[in-house]
Amino acid sequence: MRWLLFILLFQTLGFSQRKVAIPTDSTAYYIELADFNKKINNYKSSLYFSQKAINYAKFKGNTQQKSDAWYSLGSTYFELKKYGDAVEIFSKCAALLSSIPPTSQQAICYYNMGMCYMNLDDFTKAELNFNKAQAIYNLLKIDASEPLKLQKGILYKNKGKTELASKLFNEIISKSDLEDIYKSKAEALYQMGTIEESLNHNNLAVNYLNRALVLNARDTNLDQKAAILLSLSRTNEKLLNLKKSHDYLKEHLVIKDSLSFLSNQKLDANDYQEFKESERMKAVEQMTKENEAQQKTNKFVKLISILAIALISILSLLSLSLYKNNIIRSKSNELLQEKNIELQMAKEKAEKASKARAEFLSTVSHELRTPLNAINGITHLLIEENPKQNQLHYLNSLKFSGNYLMTFINEILEINRIDSSNIEIEYIHFNLKQLLTNIQNSMNEIASKNNNKFTLEIDQNIPEILLGDPTKLSQIFINLINNALKFTQNGEVNVIAKLIDQGSDFSRINFEIRDTGIGIPEEKQETIFDSFSQGSIEINRKYGGTGLGLTIVKKLVDLLGGEIGLKSEVGVGTSFAFELNLLNGNQEIQVEKPLLYSDDILVGKNILVVEDNKINQMVTKKMLENKRMKCKIVDNGEEAINVMRAKNDFDLVLMDVHLPGINGTIATQHIREFETQIPIIALTAISLNENREMLLSFGMTDVITKPFEPENFYRVIALNLI
């Protein structure tokens, strides 16, 4: 089994012996002979010498020697996959060690029992023993987090708690491949692959499993390799990669046959039965001797029996009292069970409500974005046609209202996306100084409107390249800086990044956004991070905003492992601060120059627009014609396929995702069967369950989100025509 590598690791940690001269008649000597015979695949002799070590240790009466001898026998049973016998022996070892101060050996015994129960599929007992091992390691201040974290992840997975399991596996996967961590990482990648396979995310499952197979090649764990190959065969079969599926299955069967052969070589079944029968006979002999000794004490038992009768009479009275108490306790337990059932039902209702909320917001998002696209598009077209000055004022107000509503929708969806655990932390190399400088440059105009001085203070000791999630960091900084600039006039806004602690592979950085604005009343500070909270109605009316920015900030900081706090005084200013651990980067960042284009690229291009909404058809057509492009419109996926098959002189296709009949993604798949060159750009009001990668996987070239931003609309089209 693939668990074997982890138990071997712990054996090395806890039970390695110093290379010193060992007496030829001692417990250590027999254990060394047992270990040597295991190395040469002579398990029959290994069992014999382990038992010799146990007998010698019992004769000497040394607790430590007895525990070492029992452990030697237990590890042999484990390697022979006799897990039931191994549990019995490791239990004896742990019981012996419990009589002396806690040691790492005792923790390893509990860990090994947990591994045995894992192989026996008794996950409740496995978790109990892993927790005992963790408690001893914590007491001894020994770091054994990675193997235990891996096993807890596997336990969560087997209990159906895939989100908790995935979190633990991803923590292991994010680690470096150095030293022995690659063994745990290979298993974590395999487990993630099986989780994604169970969710029918077969492409993602194949990715995890291939990475696991690469790391497995650095070790000799054939059990793990066989399991990975079997999973790869299943997932490739689901993806209709039948040749790969067959090849992986064939290699899996070859390895399983090899493992079976090696297992048979270790120890013949008759030899094992002879050993167990020999031990049984010795146990019977020992019991016979104990019975003879027992008979000698029977004379004393009679006297004790008389005393026991008197004691039983007393205990009977006590039992009656306990019985009455037990009845009362049973009724209390029944009441508690009823309450637990009610709580479970309430929990299930809450989960259903959360799922319904996510689906509702996804639907509302799409239904709001579609008319907003028409509103913003028509507003843009009217502004482009040089309206009168009094009309321009109304149109700009309409444009502002549309953008405000779009921001509001996006913020609600972002909060829901975080709450639904549908968001993952990325680990990307980035330059923190460049990130903050770019944000400063983009917000200088906002600062100048309120006559604010906007400065950065970045600790020079912070590494130039870090590894983290720059997108979520940007969201945090932009929300906090935007609030600071909005609520400050004729003052200062200062962003400070200071190195607090640094290790070989991480940097702990304190971030602070400080302003000299209006401040937050003390009674409002406890609720400032709540949704739709802006201090007061008057502030909301004067400064605007949705009241969701700080809610998003707090949830993102929590997600990244930090905790945000604030200090504020009315009329003096406000300071928001948080600390994050970021990994130190190890590669140079190539600065990408923005791609430029000219409107001349668009002139005369022939565009096919697939859109079912009549207003959006009109808006899209007008926006294309304003740049002197030609346009043909169809309103469903079937017609789009027929048009592309019959007439193939289009330069580009704009494909709405949500169409009557077959949707835009399926239509794109069909088109790609006979046309692979013409760019197809998705037009979508992206919902919670959609993402750019998913749309591109259907053969789409790029994505434009509704409602269109005109500049982005033309830029994406132009860049796909270059």
Coordinates of C-alpha atoms in Angstrom, one line a residue, residues 30-246:
Y30 CA 18.1 -9.3 18.1
I31 CA 16.3 -6.2 16.7
E32 CA 19.3 -5.4 14.5
L33 CA 19.2 -9.0 13.2
A34 CA 15.5 -8.7 12.5
D35 CA 16.0 -5.4 10.6
F36 CA 18.9 -6.9 8.6
N37 CA 16.8 -9.9 7.5
K38 CA 14.0 -7.5 6.4
K39 CA 16.5 -5.7 4.2
I40 CA 17.4 -8.9 2.5
N41 CA 13.7 -9.9 2.1
N42 CA 14.0 -12.8 4.6
Y43 CA 10.9 -12.0 6.7
K44 CA 10.7 -15.5 8.2
S45 CA 14.0 -14.9 10.0
S46 CA 13.0 -11.3 10.8
L47 CA 9.9 -12.5 12.7
Y48 CA 12.0 -15.1 14.5
F49 CA 14.5 -12.5 15.7
S50 CA 11.8 -9.9 16.7
Q51 CA 10.2 -12.6 18.9
K52 CA 13.7 -13.4 20.4
A53 CA 14.1 -9.7 21.2
I54 CA 10.7 -9.7 22.9
N55 CA 11.5 -12.8 25.0
Y56 CA 14.9 -11.3 26.0
A57 CA 13.4 -7.9 26.9
K58 CA 10.7 -9.7 29.1
F59 CA 13.4 -11.6 30.8
K60 CA 15.3 -8.4 31.6
G61 CA 12.1 -6.5 32.6
N62 CA 13.3 -3.3 30.9
T63 CA 10.3 -1.2 29.7
Q64 CA 12.2 0.6 27.0
Q65 CA 13.7 -2.6 25.6
K66 CA 10.3 -4.3 25.6
S67 CA 8.7 -1.3 23.7
D68 CA 11.6 -1.4 21.1
A69 CA 11.1 -5.2 20.6
W70 CA 7.3 -4.9 20.3
Y71 CA 7.8 -2.1 17.7
S72 CA 10.2 -4.2 15.7
L73 CA 7.6 -7.0 15.4
G74 CA 4.8 -4.5 14.7
S75 CA 6.7 -2.8 11.8
T76 CA 7.4 -6.3 10.3
Y77 CA 3.6 -7.1 10.4
F78 CA 2.9 -3.7 8.8
E79 CA 5.3 -4.3 5.9
L80 CA 3.7 -7.8 5.5
K81 CA 0.3 -6.0 5.4
K82 CA -0.9 -7.9 8.4
Y83 CA -2.6 -4.8 9.7
G84 CA -4.8 -6.4 12.3
D85 CA -1.8 -8.1 14.0
A86 CA 0.2 -4.9 13.6
V87 CA -2.5 -2.9 15.5
E88 CA -2.3 -5.4 18.4
I89 CA 1.5 -5.2 18.6
F90 CA 1.7 -1.4 18.3
S91 CA -1.0 -1.1 21.0
K92 CA 1.2 -3.1 23.4
C93 CA 4.2 -0.9 22.5
A94 CA 2.2 2.3 23.2
A95 CA 0.8 0.9 26.5
L96 CA 4.4 0.2 27.7
L97 CA 5.6 3.7 26.7
S98 CA 2.6 5.3 28.5
S99 CA 4.2 4.3 31.8
I100 CA 7.2 6.6 31.2
P101 CA 7.4 10.3 30.3
P102 CA 6.2 11.0 26.7
T103 CA 8.7 10.3 23.9
S104 CA 8.7 10.5 20.2
Q105 CA 8.5 6.7 20.1
Q106 CA 5.1 6.8 21.8
A107 CA 3.9 9.3 19.2
I108 CA 5.2 7.1 16.4
C109 CA 3.3 4.1 17.8
Y110 CA 0.0 6.0 17.7
Y111 CA 0.8 7.3 14.2
N112 CA 1.5 3.7 13.0
M113 CA -1.7 2.5 14.5
G114 CA -3.5 5.3 12.6
M115 CA -1.8 4.1 9.4
C116 CA -3.0 0.5 10.1
Y117 CA -6.6 1.6 10.7
M118 CA -6.4 3.7 7.4
N119 CA -5.6 0.5 5.6
L120 CA -8.4 -1.3 7.4
D121 CA -10.8 1.6 6.4
D122 CA -11.6 2.3 10.0
F123 CA -11.2 6.1 9.7
T124 CA -12.7 7.0 13.1
K125 CA -10.0 5.0 15.0
A126 CA -7.4 6.2 12.5
E127 CA -8.2 9.9 13.3
L128 CA -8.2 9.1 17.1
N129 CA -4.7 7.7 16.9
F130 CA -3.4 10.6 14.6
N131 CA -4.7 13.1 17.2
K132 CA -2.9 11.3 20.0
A133 CA 0.3 11.4 18.0
Q134 CA -0.2 15.1 17.3
A135 CA -0.8 15.8 21.0
I136 CA 2.5 14.2 22.0
Y137 CA 4.5 15.9 19.2
N138 CA 3.0 19.3 20.3
L139 CA 4.0 18.5 23.9
L140 CA 7.6 17.6 22.8
K141 CA 7.6 20.6 20.4
I142 CA 8.5 18.4 17.4
D143 CA 7.3 19.4 14.0
A144 CA 5.6 16.5 12.3
S145 CA 2.9 18.5 10.6
E146 CA 3.3 17.5 6.9
P147 CA 2.7 13.7 7.3
L148 CA -0.1 14.3 9.8
K149 CA -1.6 17.0 7.7
L150 CA -1.6 14.6 4.7
Q151 CA -3.4 11.9 6.7
K152 CA -6.0 14.3 8.1
G153 CA -6.6 15.4 4.5
I154 CA -7.2 11.8 3.5
L155 CA -9.5 11.3 6.5
Y156 CA -11.5 14.4 5.5
K157 CA -11.8 13.1 2.0
N158 CA -13.1 9.7 3.1
K159 CA -15.7 11.4 5.3
G160 CA -16.9 13.5 2.3
K161 CA -15.4 16.8 3.6
T162 CA -13.7 17.5 0.3
E163 CA -13.3 21.2 0.8
L164 CA -11.4 20.7 4.1
A165 CA -9.4 17.9 2.5
S166 CA -8.5 20.1 -0.6
K167 CA -7.4 22.9 1.7
L168 CA -4.9 20.6 3.5
F169 CA -3.7 19.0 0.2
N170 CA -3.2 22.4 -1.4
E171 CA -1.1 23.5 1.5
I172 CA 1.2 20.6 1.0
I173 CA 1.2 21.0 -2.8
S174 CA 2.3 24.7 -2.5
K175 CA 5.4 23.6 -0.7
S176 CA 8.8 23.2 -2.4
D177 CA 9.9 19.8 -3.8
L178 CA 13.1 19.8 -1.8
E179 CA 14.1 17.1 0.6
D180 CA 11.5 14.5 1.6
I181 CA 8.5 16.7 1.1
Y182 CA 8.1 15.5 -2.4
K183 CA 6.8 12.2 -1.1
S184 CA 3.9 13.9 0.8
K185 CA 3.4 16.2 -2.2
A186 CA 3.1 13.3 -4.6
E187 CA 0.4 11.7 -2.4
A188 CA -1.4 15.1 -2.0
L189 CA -1.4 15.6 -5.8
Y190 CA -2.9 12.1 -6.2
Q191 CA -5.6 12.7 -3.6
M192 CA -6.5 16.1 -5.3
G193 CA -6.7 14.2 -8.6
T194 CA -9.2 11.7 -7.2
I195 CA -11.2 14.5 -5.6
E196 CA -11.4 16.4 -9.0
E197 CA -12.2 13.0 -10.7
S198 CA -15.2 12.5 -8.3
L199 CA -16.4 16.0 -9.2
N200 CA -16.1 15.1 -12.9
H201 CA -13.4 17.8 -13.4
N202 CA -11.5 15.3 -15.5
N203 CA -9.1 17.7 -17.2
L204 CA -8.0 19.1 -13.8
A205 CA -7.8 15.6 -12.4
V206 CA -5.5 14.5 -15.2
N207 CA -3.3 17.5 -14.4
Y208 CA -3.0 16.7 -10.7
L209 CA -2.4 13.0 -11.5
N210 CA 0.4 13.7 -14.0
R211 CA 2.2 15.9 -11.5
A212 CA 1.8 13.2 -8.9
L213 CA 3.3 10.6 -11.4
V214 CA 6.3 12.9 -12.0
L215 CA 7.1 13.2 -8.3
N216 CA 6.5 9.5 -7.8
A217 CA 9.3 8.8 -10.2
R218 CA 11.8 10.2 -7.6
D219 CA 10.8 7.4 -5.2
T220 CA 10.3 3.6 -5.4
N221 CA 6.7 3.6 -4.0
L222 CA 5.2 1.1 -6.5
D223 CA 1.9 1.0 -4.6
Q224 CA 1.4 4.7 -5.1
K225 CA 2.4 4.5 -8.7
A226 CA -0.1 1.8 -9.4
A227 CA -2.9 3.8 -7.8
I228 CA -2.0 6.9 -9.8
L229 CA -1.9 4.9 -13.1
L230 CA -5.3 3.4 -12.3
S231 CA -6.8 6.9 -11.7
L232 CA -5.2 8.2 -14.9
S233 CA -6.7 5.3 -16.8
R234 CA -10.2 6.1 -15.5
T235 CA -10.0 9.9 -16.1
N236 CA -8.6 9.4 -19.6
E237 CA -11.4 7.0 -20.4
K238 CA -13.9 9.6 -19.3
L239 CA -12.2 12.1 -21.6
L240 CA -12.4 9.5 -24.4
N241 CA -8.6 9.3 -24.6
L242 CA -9.0 5.6 -24.9
K243 CA -5.4 4.8 -26.0
K244 CA -3.9 6.6 -23.1
S245 CA -6.5 4.9 -20.8
H246 CA -5.5 1.5 -22.1

